[in-house]
Structure formats: C-alpha cells, structure tokens
Short mmCIF file of C-alpha atoms in Angstrom, two decimals:
data_model
loop_
_atom_site.label_atom_id
_atom_site.label_comp_id
_atom_site.label_asym_id
_atom_site.label_seq_id
_atom_site.Cartn_x
_atom_site.Cartn_y
_atom_site.Cartn_z
CA MET A 676 -41.36 20.65 30.74
CA SER A 677 -40.56 19.26 27.30
CA LEU A 678 -37.79 20.70 25.13
CA TYR A 679 -40.37 21.95 22.65
CA GLY A 680 -42.39 23.47 25.49
CA LEU A 681 -39.34 25.41 26.69
CA ILE A 682 -38.62 26.60 23.15
CA ALA A 683 -42.24 27.69 22.74
CA ARG A 684 -41.92 29.88 25.83
CA ASN A 685 -39.13 31.94 24.22
CA GLN A 686 -41.00 34.98 22.91
CA HIS A 687 -37.86 36.48 21.35
CA LEU A 688 -37.03 33.45 19.25
CA ARG A 689 -36.86 33.83 15.47
CA TYR A 690 -35.47 31.32 13.01
CA VAL A 691 -33.80 33.08 10.10
CA ASP A 692 -33.23 31.55 6.69
CA ALA A 693 -29.64 32.56 5.87
CA ILE A 694 -30.35 32.45 2.15
CA THR A 695 -33.43 34.68 2.01
CA GLY A 696 -33.02 36.58 5.28
CA LYS A 697 -36.64 35.77 6.12
CA HIS A 698 -37.62 35.49 9.80
CA TYR A 699 -39.94 32.82 11.17
CA THR A 700 -41.49 32.43 14.59
CA LEU A 701 -41.93 28.96 16.00
CA ALA A 702 -45.63 29.21 15.14
CA ASP A 703 -44.76 30.04 11.51
CA LEU A 704 -42.84 26.78 11.24
CA GLN A 705 -45.38 24.66 13.05
CA ALA A 706 -46.85 21.71 11.15
CA THR A 707 -48.42 18.54 12.42
CA VAL A 708 -46.42 15.36 12.22
CA GLU A 709 -48.73 12.43 12.67
CA ALA A 710 -47.45 9.85 15.10
CA PRO A 711 -49.03 6.38 15.31
CA ASP A 712 -50.37 5.09 18.62
CA GLU A 713 -47.34 2.92 19.25
CA GLN A 714 -43.99 4.59 19.89
CA ALA A 715 -42.46 4.93 16.40
CA LEU A 716 -39.02 5.74 15.03
CA ALA A 717 -38.16 8.49 12.55
CA PHE A 718 -34.80 8.64 10.77
CA LEU A 719 -34.02 12.30 10.07
CA TYR A 720 -31.14 13.01 7.72
CA LEU A 721 -30.73 16.69 8.53
CA ASP A 722 -28.64 19.49 7.15
CA ASN A 723 -28.88 22.94 8.74
CA SER A 724 -31.31 24.52 6.29
CA ILE A 725 -34.52 26.14 7.47
CA ALA A 726 -36.45 23.18 6.00
CA SER A 727 -34.47 20.72 8.14
CA VAL A 728 -34.84 22.85 11.25
CA LYS A 729 -38.58 23.01 10.68
CA MET A 730 -38.74 19.24 10.37
CA LEU A 731 -36.66 18.77 13.51
CA LEU A 732 -38.86 21.14 15.53
CA ASN A 733 -42.09 19.52 14.43
CA CYS A 734 -40.76 16.05 15.12
CA LEU A 735 -39.59 17.18 18.56
CA ASN A 736 -43.16 18.34 19.12
CA SER A 737 -44.48 14.85 18.34
CA ARG A 738 -44.33 11.58 20.26
CA LEU A 739 -41.87 10.12 17.78
CA THR A 740 -38.45 8.79 18.65
CA LEU A 741 -35.92 10.58 16.41
CA ALA A 742 -32.62 9.34 15.09
CA LEU A 743 -30.57 12.26 13.73
CA LEU A 744 -28.20 11.42 10.90
CA SER A 745 -25.99 13.06 8.32
CA PRO A 746 -27.56 13.44 4.87
CA LYS A 747 -24.04 12.96 3.47
CA LEU A 748 -23.77 9.44 4.86
CA HIS A 749 -22.87 6.94 2.13
CA ILE A 750 -26.08 5.53 0.62
CA GLU A 751 -25.04 1.94 1.42
CA TYR A 752 -24.72 2.90 5.06
CA LYS A 753 -28.10 4.61 5.06
CA GLN A 754 -29.73 1.50 3.65
CA ARG A 755 -27.98 -0.78 6.12
CA LEU A 756 -29.07 1.36 9.07
CA GLU A 757 -32.63 1.41 7.78
CA GLU A 758 -32.57 -2.38 7.49
CA VAL A 759 -31.34 -2.73 11.07
CA TYR A 760 -33.81 -0.29 12.66
CA ALA A 761 -36.83 -0.43 10.31
CA PRO A 762 -37.84 3.22 10.85
CA TYR A 763 -41.49 4.21 10.46
CA TYR A 764 -40.57 7.58 8.95
CA ILE A 765 -37.55 8.78 6.97
CA TYR A 766 -36.68 12.38 6.14
CA ASP A 767 -33.99 12.60 3.47
CA THR A 768 -34.06 15.26 0.77
CA THR A 769 -31.09 13.67 -1.02
CA ARG A 770 -33.25 10.76 -2.25
CA ASP A 771 -36.08 11.03 -4.76
CA GLU A 772 -37.68 7.82 -3.64
CA ILE A 773 -37.22 5.14 -1.04
CA PRO A 774 -38.45 1.61 -1.83
CA ASP A 775 -41.39 0.53 0.37
CA PHE A 776 -41.91 4.11 1.57
CA ASP A 777 -44.38 6.74 0.39
CA ILE A 778 -43.72 10.44 0.67
CA GLU A 779 -46.30 12.42 2.63
CA GLU A 780 -47.24 16.06 2.53
CA SER A 781 -45.09 16.74 5.58
CA GLY A 782 -42.00 15.74 3.57
CA LEU A 783 -41.58 12.53 5.56
CA TYR A 784 -41.39 9.15 3.86
CA ARG A 785 -43.69 6.68 5.60
CA SER A 786 -43.07 2.95 5.64
CA HIS A 787 -45.64 0.65 4.02
CA ARG A 788 -44.99 -1.81 6.75
CA GLY A 789 -45.99 0.29 9.73
CA VAL A 790 -44.33 0.22 13.13
CA ARG A 791 -42.08 -2.82 13.39
CA ASN A 792 -40.26 -2.12 16.66
CA VAL A 793 -41.03 -1.95 20.33
CA ILE A 794 -39.56 1.31 21.53
CA HIS A 795 -39.18 2.46 25.10
CA PRO A 796 -41.23 5.65 25.50
CA ASP A 797 -38.35 7.45 27.24
CA ILE A 798 -36.17 7.35 24.12
CA LYS A 799 -36.72 10.74 22.52
CA LEU A 800 -33.56 11.01 20.48
CA MET A 801 -30.82 8.81 19.11
CA LEU A 802 -27.48 10.18 18.01
CA SER A 803 -24.83 8.23 16.17
CA THR A 804 -21.59 7.65 18.05
CA SER A 805 -19.71 8.02 14.82
CA GLY A 806 -20.55 10.34 12.00
CA THR A 807 -19.02 8.43 9.17
CA THR A 808 -18.42 4.70 9.62
CA GLY A 809 -22.10 3.87 9.21
CA SER A 810 -21.99 1.97 12.48
CA PRO A 811 -25.45 1.07 13.80
CA LYS A 812 -24.34 2.18 17.28
CA PHE A 813 -26.51 4.96 18.64
CA VAL A 814 -26.66 6.81 21.94
CA LYS A 815 -30.18 6.76 23.44
CA LEU A 816 -31.29 10.07 24.97
CA SER A 817 -34.47 11.10 26.75
CA GLU A 818 -36.39 14.34 26.67
CA ASN A 819 -35.10 14.95 30.20
CA ASN A 820 -31.49 14.42 29.04
CA LEU A 821 -31.95 17.10 26.38
CA VAL A 822 -33.69 19.57 28.67
CA GLN A 823 -31.30 19.14 31.61
CA ASN A 824 -28.19 19.46 29.49
CA ALA A 825 -29.48 22.56 27.71
CA LEU A 826 -30.35 24.18 31.07
CA SER A 827 -26.91 23.36 32.52
CA ILE A 828 -25.25 24.91 29.48
CA LEU A 829 -27.42 28.00 29.78
CA ASN A 830 -26.20 28.31 33.35
CA TYR A 831 -22.68 29.26 32.16
CA LEU A 832 -23.03 30.43 28.54
CA PRO A 833 -24.12 34.08 28.24
CA VAL A 834 -26.99 33.32 25.84
CA ASN A 835 -29.58 36.10 25.72
CA SER A 836 -32.56 37.28 23.72
CA SER A 837 -30.58 39.79 21.62
CA ASP A 838 -28.28 37.05 20.31
CA VAL A 839 -27.90 36.17 16.66
CA THR A 840 -26.52 32.65 16.47
CA PRO A 841 -25.47 30.84 13.30
CA LEU A 842 -26.00 27.09 13.11
CA ASN A 843 -22.55 26.46 11.73
CA LEU A 844 -22.16 22.95 13.18
CA PRO A 845 -24.36 20.05 12.01
CA VAL A 846 -27.51 19.62 14.12
CA PHE A 847 -27.22 15.82 13.92
CA TYR A 848 -24.00 16.15 15.93
CA SER A 849 -24.38 16.49 19.72
CA TYR A 850 -22.44 19.77 19.97
CA GLY A 851 -24.28 21.33 17.03
CA LEU A 852 -27.57 20.13 18.48
CA SER A 853 -26.73 21.76 21.83
CA VAL A 854 -26.12 25.09 20.05
CA PHE A 855 -29.56 24.65 18.50
CA THR A 856 -31.38 23.68 21.72
CA THR A 857 -29.80 26.29 24.01
CA ASN A 858 -30.28 29.17 21.61
CA SER A 859 -33.82 28.07 20.81
CA ILE A 860 -34.63 28.12 24.53
CA ALA A 861 -32.92 31.37 25.50
CA GLY A 862 -31.51 33.08 22.41
CA GLY A 863 -32.92 35.54 19.92
CA GLN A 864 -32.28 34.85 16.26
CA VAL A 865 -31.09 31.42 15.14
CA VAL A 866 -29.70 31.65 11.61
CA CYS A 867 -30.24 28.44 9.64
CA GLY A 868 -28.01 27.55 6.73
CA ASN A 869 -25.25 25.33 5.47
CA ARG A 870 -22.49 27.84 4.96
CA ASP A 871 -19.20 27.13 6.67
CA VAL A 872 -16.29 29.27 7.77
CA VAL A 873 -14.30 28.62 4.59
CA GLN A 874 -16.98 30.36 2.52
CA LYS A 875 -16.92 34.07 1.89
CA GLU A 876 -20.70 34.02 2.26
CA PHE A 877 -20.41 32.92 5.89
CA TRP A 878 -18.42 36.05 6.72
CA GLU A 879 -20.78 38.22 4.68
CA ASP A 880 -23.61 36.70 6.71
CA MET A 881 -21.69 37.42 9.91
CA GLU A 882 -21.74 41.12 9.05
CA ARG A 883 -25.21 41.10 7.56
CA TYR A 884 -26.88 39.37 10.50
CA GLY A 885 -24.42 40.44 13.21
CA TYR A 886 -23.52 37.05 14.64
CA THR A 887 -22.93 37.22 18.37
CA SER A 888 -21.29 33.79 18.77
CA VAL A 889 -19.47 31.16 16.74
CA ALA A 890 -19.05 27.51 17.74
CA GLY A 891 -16.27 25.27 16.52
CA VAL A 892 -14.54 21.93 16.87
CA PRO A 893 -10.71 22.07 16.94
CA TYR A 894 -10.56 21.75 13.18
CA VAL A 895 -12.71 24.87 12.74
CA TYR A 896 -10.28 26.80 14.96
CA GLU A 897 -7.35 25.57 12.90
CA VAL A 898 -9.11 26.85 9.79
CA LEU A 899 -9.97 30.17 11.47
CA HIS A 900 -6.34 30.52 12.44
CA ARG A 901 -5.22 29.70 8.91
CA ILE A 902 -7.51 32.29 7.34
CA GLY A 903 -6.30 34.97 9.76
CA PHE A 904 -9.42 35.32 11.92
CA ASN A 905 -7.49 37.15 14.64
CA ARG A 906 -6.28 39.86 12.30
CA LYS A 907 -9.77 41.25 11.90
CA GLU A 908 -12.47 42.76 14.11
CA TYR A 909 -15.98 41.42 14.65
CA PRO A 910 -17.97 44.10 16.48
CA SER A 911 -21.10 41.98 16.94
CA LEU A 912 -19.26 38.95 18.35
CA ARG A 913 -19.67 38.41 22.12
CA TYR A 914 -18.29 34.94 22.67
CA MET A 915 -16.97 31.81 21.01
CA THR A 916 -17.22 28.19 22.10
CA GLN A 917 -15.03 25.19 21.39
CA ALA A 918 -15.70 21.49 21.99
CA GLY A 919 -15.39 18.21 20.14
CA GLY A 920 -11.81 17.39 21.06
CA LYS A 921 -8.72 18.96 22.48
CA LEU A 922 -7.69 22.30 21.02
CA SER A 923 -3.92 22.77 20.89
CA ALA A 924 -2.41 24.93 23.62
CA SER A 925 -1.17 27.49 21.11
CA LEU A 926 -4.65 27.98 19.68
CA VAL A 927 -6.28 28.19 23.13
CA LYS A 928 -3.79 30.94 23.91
CA SER A 929 -4.16 32.71 20.59
CA PHE A 930 -7.99 32.79 20.58
CA GLY A 931 -8.19 33.26 24.37
CA GLU A 932 -5.97 36.34 24.22
CA TYR A 933 -7.61 37.77 21.12
CA LEU A 934 -11.08 37.53 22.67
CA SER A 935 -10.23 38.60 26.22
CA GLU A 936 -8.39 41.69 24.94
CA ARG A 937 -11.67 42.71 23.33
CA ASP A 938 -13.85 41.91 26.34
CA LYS A 939 -15.26 38.91 24.55
CA HIS A 940 -15.34 35.42 26.03
CA PHE A 941 -13.86 32.13 24.89
CA PHE A 942 -15.51 28.99 26.30
CA VAL A 943 -13.42 25.85 25.97
CA MET A 944 -15.65 22.90 26.79
CA TYR A 945 -15.66 19.15 27.19
CA GLY A 946 -18.32 16.58 26.56
CA GLN A 947 -19.53 13.45 24.84
CA THR A 948 -22.64 12.34 23.03
CA GLU A 949 -23.20 9.87 25.90
CA ALA A 950 -23.68 12.92 28.15
CA THR A 951 -26.12 14.44 25.62
CA ALA A 952 -23.34 16.91 24.82
CA ARG A 953 -21.73 18.77 27.69
CA MET A 954 -19.95 17.67 30.89
CA ALA A 955 -17.46 20.46 31.64
CA TYR A 956 -16.42 23.96 30.65
CA MET A 957 -13.58 26.36 31.37
CA PRO A 958 -14.72 29.58 33.02
CA PRO A 959 -13.18 32.15 30.63
CA HIS A 960 -11.47 34.14 33.42
CA ASN A 961 -9.29 31.11 34.19
CA LEU A 962 -8.73 29.95 30.63
CA LEU A 963 -5.31 31.49 30.07
CA ARG A 964 -4.14 30.50 33.55
CA LYS A 965 -5.04 26.86 33.04
CA ILE A 966 -4.34 26.14 29.39
CA GLY A 967 -4.99 22.50 28.55
CA ALA A 968 -7.66 22.00 31.22
CA ILE A 969 -11.19 20.83 30.37
CA GLY A 970 -12.43 22.88 33.31
CA ILE A 971 -15.07 22.19 35.93
CA PRO A 972 -18.26 20.11 35.74
CA ILE A 973 -21.42 21.80 34.49
CA LYS A 974 -24.23 22.56 36.94
CA GLY A 975 -25.83 19.33 38.12
CA GLY A 976 -22.85 17.25 37.01
CA GLN A 977 -20.08 15.58 38.98
CA PHE A 978 -16.70 14.12 38.15
CA THR A 979 -14.82 11.41 39.98
CA LEU A 980 -11.64 9.57 39.04
CA ALA A 981 -11.75 5.78 39.03
CA PRO A 982 -9.30 4.23 41.46
CA GLU A 983 -6.21 2.74 39.77
CA THR A 984 -7.05 3.69 36.17
CA ASN A 985 -7.82 7.38 36.84
CA GLU A 986 -10.58 7.11 34.27
CA LEU A 987 -12.82 10.16 34.34
CA LEU A 988 -16.31 9.21 35.53
CA TYR A 989 -19.29 11.52 35.19
CA SER A 990 -22.70 11.54 36.78
CA GLY A 991 -25.58 13.89 36.16
CA PRO A 992 -29.09 14.10 34.74
CA ASN A 993 -27.72 14.29 31.19
CA VAL A 994 -26.20 10.78 31.24
CA PHE A 995 -27.67 8.69 28.41
CA GLY A 996 -29.88 5.63 28.63
CA GLY A 997 -27.49 3.18 27.01
CA TYR A 998 -26.46 2.30 23.49
CA ALA A 999 -28.51 0.78 20.73
CA VAL A 1000 -26.72 -1.47 18.27
CA SER A 1001 -29.82 -3.29 17.04
CA ALA A 1002 -33.58 -2.82 16.95
CA ALA A 1003 -33.95 -4.98 20.08
CA ASP A 1004 -32.06 -2.34 22.08
CA LEU A 1005 -34.84 0.16 21.43
CA GLY A 1006 -36.92 -1.62 24.06
CA THR A 1007 -34.84 -0.38 26.99
CA PHE A 1008 -33.74 2.91 28.50
CA GLU A 1009 -31.44 2.42 31.47
CA GLN A 1010 -29.21 5.20 32.73
CA PRO A 1011 -25.94 3.95 34.19
CA PRO A 1012 -25.14 5.45 37.61
CA VAL A 1013 -21.89 6.82 36.18
CA LEU A 1014 -20.68 7.44 32.66
CA HIS A 1015 -17.29 5.93 31.91
CA THR A 1016 -15.81 8.59 29.64
CA GLY A 1017 -12.89 6.45 28.48
CA ASP A 1018 -10.63 9.42 29.13
CA VAL A 1019 -7.88 9.35 31.74
CA ALA A 1020 -7.75 12.52 33.80
CA LYS A 1021 -6.22 14.37 36.72
CA VAL A 1022 -7.56 17.18 38.84
CA ASP A 1023 -5.69 20.19 40.27
CA ALA A 1024 -6.02 21.84 43.67
CA ASP A 1025 -8.71 24.23 42.39
CA GLY A 1026 -10.89 21.40 41.12
CA TYR A 1027 -10.04 21.84 37.43
CA TYR A 1028 -9.77 18.67 35.38
CA TYR A 1029 -7.18 17.79 32.74
CA ILE A 1030 -7.36 14.91 30.25
CA THR A 1031 -4.10 12.99 30.19
CA GLY A 1032 -4.92 9.99 28.00
CA ARG A 1033 -7.58 7.80 26.50
CA LEU A 1034 -8.74 4.26 27.23
CA LYS A 1035 -11.25 3.85 24.42
CA ARG A 1036 -10.31 2.90 20.90
CA PHE A 1037 -11.25 5.90 18.81
CA VAL A 1038 -9.64 8.86 17.09
CA LYS A 1039 -11.13 12.25 16.35
CA LEU A 1040 -10.61 13.32 12.76
CA PHE A 1041 -11.73 16.84 11.87
CA GLY A 1042 -13.94 16.73 14.96
CA THR A 1043 -15.63 13.46 14.02
CA ARG A 1044 -15.24 10.50 16.34
CA VAL A 1045 -14.04 7.51 14.35
CA ASN A 1046 -14.11 4.14 16.08
CA LEU A 1047 -10.88 2.30 15.26
CA ASP A 1048 -12.39 -1.18 15.60
CA GLU A 1049 -15.12 -0.23 13.14
CA VAL A 1050 -12.54 0.97 10.63
CA GLU A 1051 -10.72 -2.35 10.97
CA MET A 1052 -14.02 -4.11 10.28
CA ILE A 1053 -14.62 -2.03 7.18
CA LEU A 1054 -11.14 -2.84 5.89
CA ASN A 1055 -11.58 -6.54 6.62
CA GLN A 1056 -14.87 -6.57 4.75
CA GLU A 1057 -13.60 -4.67 1.74
CA ILE A 1058 -10.19 -6.29 1.43
CA GLN A 1059 -10.57 -9.89 2.39
CA GLY A 1060 -7.67 -12.08 3.39
CA GLU A 1061 -5.63 -9.25 4.88
CA THR A 1062 -5.21 -8.26 8.50
CA PHE A 1063 -5.40 -4.62 9.50
CA ALA A 1064 -4.73 -2.76 12.71
CA CYS A 1065 -5.68 0.86 13.24
CA ILE A 1066 -4.47 3.36 15.78
CA GLY A 1067 -5.00 7.08 16.24
CA MET A 1068 -2.24 9.65 15.95
CA GLU A 1069 -2.94 12.55 18.34
CA ASP A 1070 -6.41 13.12 16.86
CA LYS A 1071 -4.81 14.20 13.62
CA GLN A 1072 -4.54 11.01 11.65
CA LEU A 1073 -5.65 7.43 11.59
CA LEU A 1074 -2.77 5.04 11.05
CA VAL A 1075 -3.44 1.71 9.35
CA PHE A 1076 -0.97 -1.15 9.69
CA HIS A 1077 -0.92 -4.06 7.28
CA ARG A 1078 1.52 -6.72 6.19
CA HIS A 1079 4.23 -6.01 3.63
CA GLY A 1080 3.50 -6.28 -0.03
CA ILE A 1081 -0.08 -7.55 -0.15
CA GLN A 1082 -2.06 -4.39 -0.83
CA ASP A 1083 -0.72 -1.02 -1.94
CA ASP A 1084 -0.92 1.85 0.51
CA ALA A 1085 -2.58 4.37 -1.80
CA SER A 1086 -5.58 2.14 -2.48
CA ILE A 1087 -6.16 1.61 1.23
CA ARG A 1088 -6.12 5.36 1.82
CA SER A 1089 -8.49 6.14 -1.01
CA LEU A 1090 -10.81 3.31 0.03
CA LEU A 1091 -11.07 4.73 3.56
CA ALA A 1092 -11.46 8.28 2.31
CA LYS A 1093 -14.37 7.16 0.14
CA LYS A 1094 -16.05 4.91 2.69
CA LEU A 1095 -15.77 7.37 5.56
CA GLY A 1096 -16.21 10.54 3.52
CA LEU A 1097 -13.04 12.07 5.00
CA HIS A 1098 -10.06 13.64 3.27
CA PRO A 1099 -7.30 11.10 2.40
CA THR A 1100 -4.71 13.10 4.36
CA ALA A 1101 -6.52 11.88 7.48
CA PHE A 1102 -5.15 8.40 6.81
CA LYS A 1103 -1.64 7.09 6.97
CA VAL A 1104 -0.75 3.57 5.94
CA GLN A 1105 2.27 1.65 7.18
CA GLN A 1106 3.50 -1.82 6.31
CA ILE A 1107 4.96 -4.12 8.93
CA ASP A 1108 6.45 -7.65 8.94
CA ASP A 1109 4.33 -9.01 11.74
CA PHE A 1110 1.77 -7.70 14.17
CA PRO A 1111 2.94 -7.49 17.78
CA LEU A 1112 0.85 -9.64 20.11
CA THR A 1113 0.14 -9.47 23.82
CA PRO A 1114 0.98 -12.51 26.00
CA ASN A 1115 -2.58 -13.78 25.61
CA GLY A 1116 -2.39 -13.57 21.84
CA LYS A 1117 -4.33 -10.37 21.17
CA LEU A 1118 -3.15 -7.55 18.97
CA ASP A 1119 -0.87 -5.34 21.04
CA TYR A 1120 -2.06 -1.83 20.24
CA THR A 1121 0.17 -0.26 22.88
CA ALA A 1122 3.23 -1.65 21.14
CA LEU A 1123 1.95 -0.44 17.76
CA GLN A 1124 1.33 3.00 19.18
CA GLN A 1125 4.78 3.20 20.74
CA GLY A 1126 6.52 1.83 17.67
CA ALA A 1127 4.61 4.06 15.29
CA LEU A 1128 5.50 7.50 16.54
CA PRO A 1129 9.14 7.93 15.48
CA GLN A 1130 8.67 6.24 12.09
CA VAL A 1131 5.61 8.26 11.17
CA GLN A 1132 7.21 11.55 12.01
CA ALA A 1133 10.30 10.68 9.96
CA MET B 431 4.55 19.33 -17.88
CA ASN B 432 3.06 22.81 -18.29
CA THR B 433 1.67 24.89 -15.43
CA THR B 434 -1.98 24.38 -16.38
CA GLN B 435 -1.48 20.67 -16.27
CA THR B 436 0.25 21.00 -12.92
CA LEU B 437 -2.58 23.08 -11.49
CA GLN B 438 -5.13 20.55 -12.63
CA ASP B 439 -3.13 17.77 -11.00
CA ILE B 440 -2.72 19.69 -7.76
CA ILE B 441 -6.43 20.36 -7.54
CA ALA B 442 -7.28 16.78 -8.44
CA ALA B 443 -4.88 15.45 -5.82
CA ALA B 444 -6.03 17.88 -3.11
CA LEU B 445 -9.69 17.06 -3.67
CA SER B 446 -8.92 13.41 -4.42
CA ILE B 447 -10.90 13.37 -7.63
CA PRO B 448 -9.86 12.34 -11.19
CA ALA B 449 -8.04 15.14 -13.07
CA ALA B 450 -10.70 15.00 -15.81
CA GLN B 451 -13.27 16.21 -13.28
CA VAL B 452 -11.33 19.45 -12.70
CA THR B 453 -13.14 21.92 -14.95
CA ASP B 454 -13.19 25.71 -14.64
CA ASP B 455 -16.70 25.84 -13.26
CA LEU B 456 -16.06 23.25 -10.55
CA SER B 457 -16.72 25.09 -7.29
CA TYR B 458 -16.50 24.77 -3.52
CA GLN B 459 -19.17 22.46 -2.09
CA SER B 460 -20.45 21.61 -5.59
CA ILE B 461 -19.07 18.12 -4.97
CA PRO B 462 -18.73 16.37 -1.60
CA GLU B 463 -14.96 16.12 -2.10
CA TRP B 464 -14.48 19.90 -2.11
CA ASP B 465 -15.20 20.66 1.54
CA SER B 466 -13.46 22.85 4.10
CA VAL B 467 -10.87 20.19 4.84
CA SER B 468 -9.77 19.68 1.24
CA HIS B 469 -9.98 23.42 0.59
CA ILE B 470 -7.40 24.26 3.24
CA TYR B 471 -5.30 21.36 2.02
CA LEU B 472 -5.52 22.71 -1.54
CA ILE B 473 -4.36 26.16 -0.38
CA THR B 474 -1.35 24.62 1.37
CA GLU B 475 -0.46 22.60 -1.71
CA LEU B 476 -0.76 25.63 -4.01
CA GLU B 477 1.47 27.68 -1.72
CA ALA B 478 4.10 24.96 -1.76
CA ALA B 479 3.91 24.27 -5.50
CA PHE B 480 4.15 27.90 -6.65
CA ASN B 481 6.14 29.21 -3.69
CA ILE B 482 3.58 31.90 -2.85
CA THR B 483 1.66 33.03 0.25
CA ILE B 484 -2.09 33.12 -0.14
CA ASP B 485 -3.74 35.58 2.23
CA THR B 486 -7.01 35.40 4.17
CA ASP B 487 -9.34 37.03 1.71
CA GLU B 488 -7.92 35.00 -1.12
CA VAL B 489 -8.52 31.73 0.75
CA LEU B 490 -12.21 32.60 0.83
CA GLU B 491 -12.16 34.07 -2.69
CA MET B 492 -10.82 30.87 -4.30
CA SER B 493 -14.19 29.20 -4.40
CA SER B 494 -13.97 27.76 -7.90
CA VAL B 495 -11.28 26.50 -10.27
CA GLU B 496 -11.72 29.66 -12.31
CA LYS B 497 -11.19 31.82 -9.21
CA VAL B 498 -8.20 29.74 -8.12
CA ARG B 499 -6.68 30.53 -11.50
CA GLU B 500 -7.43 34.26 -11.14
CA THR B 501 -5.83 34.41 -7.72
CA LEU B 502 -2.74 32.59 -8.94
CA ARG B 503 -2.37 35.09 -11.78
CA LYS B 504 -2.38 37.89 -9.21
CA HIS B 505 0.62 36.17 -7.67
CA ASN B 506 2.31 36.23 -11.08
CA VAL B 507 1.92 32.54 -11.60
CA ASN B 508 1.90 32.08 -15.33
CA ILE B 509 -1.22 30.07 -16.13
#
C-alpha cells in the first residue's frame, strides 16, 4: 500500500493548525495536484505550517516525484538547484514570483517549459544530504522505502490514536519527516506549526494541546537542558525521541532518568537519510544500562561490521536507491545490497551497537549534516587564491585551516555563517604555516585533526 | 561605553547582525539570524556580561529586545 493509502486508513487522524487550533481530517485537506503523463519533479520548500503539510499530503497522493527542501535555503542556492534539476513544479511561499513559472490555483508554480527530465518511476521522494550548503546531492527514496521505514518505527515507538504530536522538527529533514509519516499512519492529532522549544508559545501549546511526545536532535536536548526542562512536570507527555547525532552521555542519563522515574520513555535512536531515516533504536529499559549505545537494528533491518575497517553496514527495505547529483541521475533507482554508513562501530555481547568513529567527511552542526568537502568548495569559490581545509570538532564546531596572514579569520567565519545560515560560533578558524600532506601528496586530514585538538581547546 | 550601548553590542554580536539593526521591537524569529541557536548564545553572553543567572521562564520570556531589557532590569542591571 502507498504511504498516502496507509495515512487515509487512519480514522483517528486529525491535523491541527497550532495557530488557530482548528482540526482538519485528511479529506478536509484534500486537493487535486495535477501530474503530467510523464514522471515529473516537484521542488517543495516546506515549513511545518498547515499549508505546507496540506501541500505535502496532496503531492504524496499524486504521481509526482518530490524533492523536499528548506524554505530558508539561500536564494542563490535555490536557483542553482532549480537550474540543475529543472523541476516541473515549485512550491515556495517565500517568493512572490519565479521567472519562467506561473502560479496555479493549487499554490504550485508550474514551469513554462514542461517536463525536462527522465525520472525513474520508483523515485517518490528526494531529500537533501545537507540542509545548508546548497549541494545538489540528494538521496533518492521510493514509496516502499517510506512505508517500510515508517512501519519499522511503529513497531517500537508507542504511537497510538490518542496521541497529540507536535511537528517540531522540519518535515524536509528525514527525522522530522519520519515523525510526520509515523504519526499520520498511527497517531491521533498531528499539530502543525513552526514554533520551536525556545518559544514560550511552544510550551503554551504543549499545555493547550497536551503533547504526548517531543522529538529532538542533540541540540534541542541541549536547549531543553539549558532552559530547565527537567525541573518541571508534563502530565500529557508519554515519550521523547532523540536522533540526528550522538547525544552526550550526561544528557542521555539526565533525560533517561527524568523520564523513567515518571514512567515515561526515552527513545535514543540512530539513522541516516540514506536509510530513509531510521536504522536502530535503544529499547528504553536498557538505555541507562548501555549509555552511549545506538541500540539494536529496527525490525526488518540488519547490521554487520565490515572486516578490517569495522565500518557499520546496514541492510533492509529502507535502504535508498542511490544519490542524485545531477538531473541525469534521476533516470535510475538502484538499491545497494548494503548501506555503508561511514560510521565505525562495535557490538557488545547482547547485540547492542556502539559508534566509535567516522569514516566520512562531515560534521553535524546543530543537528544538520554539513559536508566538509562542500564547505571547502564554497570557501574556494568565494575566496579565490587561498587554500582551505576543514575538519569537524566532535560535532560541535567546524574548524577551518588556512595559511597565515592572507585572509582575516573573522571574515571567513561570517562568510560561512551567512552562506550556510548557521550561527558563527559553529565555526572556528585557525591559521597554519603549511598544510600537512600524506605520502601521496594529498591533504592529511588525520594529521590536521590530531594537531588541532590541543590548540583549539587552549 | 554605557550599558545601553553594551547591550546593543552584545545582542548584535550574538545574533551576528549590525548594531544599527538592534531596535527595541526586534523580536525572536523576526529575522533569520535570531533563531534558537543564537538565542541560547545571547542568554549565555548576557549572563557573562552582567554576571547574572537567567532562569528558565526568563529565557523564554526574552523574545524581543524590549523584553530582554525588562528582564535585565529585574536583575538590577541598570539600563
């Protein structure tokens, strides 16, 4: 069955507009989105408002292939992506007009030039691998990927028809989308809105609507900790989930204890966009006994460790159908037999997995995956004639190396903050005399990483 | 430098916007730069600059420059 078909079967489902408090059934939100005969691509720049959710649902109910994107993406990046992929439709309420597109009654902008791509019919959804660098790299997902992953998640999360779930993570992000799909299939009320945990209104809504769960990336938990979440009581809350990077041991303990003392559950989870969202979860009863673990594979999924490297490999029906970096890649959908997670792992005697390192070149900043090579490319484009090397610092900061005395550090930080839409404190800049090289003449990132730690902490 | 000037500079630095853009009616999420990340950073900077501890409700209360000022006054910061 299709994702929309499963959602349509949920008789208890209501979408609630957080602003007005109005309830809508799926039928209330239904509107026809016309799809041309050929497989066509729609770029949806979605926030979490009821209008965006309506658009997403109706597009899911069409034959279109959807690329979900952040409406806050820098306009230059939006235009570049649209040039690369030539979408047939665009949904973006932040723009009043789009050249060569006409707005239709549905709220979609339609291209004058029609369908200009050949798209494999299995590609239902495309998610960006990076929220902010404007990289054209997308993960290709099928309807089956979405359905299977949602069903596996529903196998361990206690979602039920009396739930009231806020969409407090972006729906264009795989984790936020999984909150949306699972609760649409099996939940009760799904509260749509753009309020976040730093707003008083979010907590007023929590009381007003009686939220039964809250989802968060590590940064959200840091904020919750900072604002004293655990000093208060939330009678309606039944469980919380965490994914999108490693939560510090002290916060796992703090939230794990707080929730278990109140007979509520804390689900620490692990996943990747390449696996639609979820690959593993920690059963709450073992959370405090195995702090730091990512847990056990979800139903239908399997982990193995690669010989020699100990890279964590995953297989399951939620493994993606490859990347797209250009329009030509839309013509294929090929699921690899195993997903190389890029994470190095170990497993204990009970079958619980632990991440011990990372092979891939990215850093997670405030829950957003930022590809380090892409950041280097941005810097090389913007500041020509300089060489840059980027490394990640424990998923807290991105460290940029450059040569002494050519460019000042502050301007590099503010450039990155602006281009990536992230707070400047996420970036650290360090000058060096010369870049370390490996024996075959490549940049030696391992040496940079090792050399960086003591100096940065000083 | 007087305290008002300092506050303006702290807010401008925390949100990474020009000081001239820091007006009383500037509020949380009214500009992309004032998001949850910069908000928490702003709170930390205010605590350090005025040697105060801002509690939970106040973190959520301080949703505009005007309200930041009000909260600081409660902590006997002279602005």
